[in-house]
Amino acid sequence: MVAMLLGVLLAAGALALPARYLPYTPPIAHAAPLDGTTSRPQQSVAYARVALVRVLSYYAGAVSNDTTPIPWPNPCVADGALIGNPGPNSFEYVLLPTAAVNPLTPCAGVQAGFAQVNGRAASWSIARISVLLDAAYTGTASPQVGSLAFSVDPAQISTNGGPGAPPLLALAMSPAPGAPTHDLPLVTMPQPQDPPADSGAAALLDLARHDGQPLRTDTLTDADAQSALYPISLPASTVEAQGASAAGGSQAAQLGLGAPEIDSNGRIVGMLVADSRGNRFMAGLPQISAAIGPINGKPGQLATLWGRGLSAYYASPPRYDEAAGDFGKLAATYPDFAGALPFRGAAAQHSAVIPPLTQSAPQGAPPTSSGPSRGTLLAAAATALAILLLLFVVALRAASVARARQKRDAEAKAALATPPAEAQLDLLPADLPLAALDDDDAITQVVPIVSVPGAENGRGRLADEVARRSRAGLPLMPYAAGMTDVGIRRAARPNQDSILAVHGIRYAQGRPQTYGLFIVADGMGGHVQGLEASQSAIQVIAAGVLQPLTGGRLLDEAELTDLLEQCTQRADTELRRRNEETGGNMGTTLTAVLILDDVAVVANVGDSRTYLLSPETGLRCITTDHSVVASLAAAGIIKPEDIYTHPRRNQIYRSLGGQHDDTGIDTFVVPLQAGDKLLLCSDGLWEMVRDPQIANILRGTADPQRAVELLVREANTNGGDDNIAAVVVRLLEDLPDPVRTGPRVLAASAELDLPLRADV
């Protein structure tokens, strides 16, 4: 609550940050002021600068001793360019650097400011993204500048910009309240009908402060953002021309991230981006084309009138009356496009002079004077008071965190000292051909009492879809985190759930291939045997699956499916062998996901589940529970929601280590795309956290570690009736930096004995 209050005060300007909390300013070389005051910009600059926008990315950070995200009020800032009008009832699109909207790591200014007030953040997520139209579109009057905004859904972001990932993204914008609903001006890539471009007339566009000075910072307050929407330009010759060459020259060093390069025809031919190490370079046409893809860049009515009016105004000799007519039509049809008014006035007067898009001071600012004034003294006093208030807030928050930690410690000690009473099991009638199956009971393999039509496995069912998919050739790297928790009800007993999360890179026929193996196993047969069963199953599968992946032979979907199925069957055979030798009854449910490139193979036995959250289709459960209640629900005998409370919900009819030679392993082939998330979990999680809440947590949390922590916490909050296991996988178009081949463990139960390196 205190953090939220602080955020509100900061955002409202009621609490001025002392100097050491001001936005971070990266060290760059000083340069002369960039010229944004020309009375007659190049035609290409005048055309394109109205499509330049300011991108504001707002983040929330979670500190290690508190799981509640704390919103930071100052956004990361970057430039962007409007590049698409797909048609009626659709979205506008903005092209921007991936680094400007990194879902896992904000800009240095946000990190530094957050750390000063709250301590270093352990994880980050994007709270929201705003896109503001600049002063060339809105006009320079103070009520207009910054008044037209759009929003971008962070769920669209499918990469954090690692090596090999796309440096540019094209993201759909949704109108914010008061935003235009008509088409907007845009810039497009070079067209076949364009006249030859003059390389010497190429220009770089940027958004600067009201006086034409560059920002020289990567974060701003909301108030400052309103006065930093004034487009400026400089010759593109200050930056080395093509490809991934570093931005050079003292002026270019001051350009904002996302500054576009336009040719003499007003077409976009480059954009200033940053790599995973923060090095800046100009992304060229190939990267722009890949990011824009199939988005329709055909100008709408507004953009067409704007281009036609400028063509007449800049003609030789100028066709002023024709230009005035087009600009007048713009002003009448699109009153929010105030940037057309200066051109209409100049054309009507047959004048080539256009008022500059700069101001000596923001409108409404008080006059300056030499020497300390009464207002200056009051401001100093207010700053001192703000510092005291800020220190008080920080101390209050620290005390609150300490109290919360003490409370959690006390509750944990109480839970360990007094084991909760076991719930009574409602055993099945003796005349039915099945037996109760619970984690604490001896295992008896049972048969389903209902035969469910169409319950065949998914092998081959998606093969055509997989074959039809158009692969972009970009690495799709699975990033993951996992966690097990004993739960509340069984807090004094060993945890029988085990997990494994491994990813890696290999080279197959000369190209890098990303892969991952993720497993959740829920052991049964008593505390000791259940833990041994889940561990043994994971170790057998990991050893069998990862060994072939170290080679360089290409594997198709069928071979991947056979590999995972055979290794899972091998784990089943090993558990049955141990049971026969020892007279034991160990067993385990299991769900496993094997990923290679953009294909996942899922194996499932029992009632542990694998979910897929796609930005396009939402959350769906890939696996089918091998349980009595799932069969009853599929046959329509009980309602789907009854599976969470039915007295037979703990009874399953398949597990690894059972009495039958053919356990029946379900496999599914799932095509993946950047931005997808997978959740593997035991019934201790999905029984406590319903699907809508699972979807909300996965959708609202970029960091897999953060998502796992929230899911486990939610399961315990809702009762924690069983051991809890969860692995969250996020697919991003990235490669780690540096690239290292071989498997690496991202998460694993401590008891597992794996000859792999831990990823630190």
Short mmCIF file of C-alpha atoms in Angstrom, two decimals, residues 157 286 297 322 331 372 424 449 462 496 635 740 754:
data_model
loop_
_atom_site.label_atom_id
_atom_site.label_comp_id
_atom_site.label_asym_id
_atom_site.label_seq_id
_atom_site.Cartn_x
_atom_site.Cartn_y
_atom_site.Cartn_z
CA ILE A 157 6.02 -9.09 -27.10
CA PRO A 286 16.01 -6.56 -44.15
CA GLY A 297 1.25 -0.28 -45.19
CA GLU A 322 -3.82 23.20 -54.68
CA ALA A 331 -8.08 20.37 -41.16
CA PRO A 372 17.17 33.16 -5.86
CA GLN A 424 -10.90 -38.71 5.79
CA ILE A 449 -14.92 -47.44 -15.35
CA LEU A 462 -1.19 -32.08 -35.59
CA GLN A 496 6.98 -36.55 -3.16
CA ALA A 635 -18.91 -38.98 -20.43
CA ARG A 740 27.20 -22.28 -25.35
CA LEU A 754 22.13 -35.35 -12.93
#
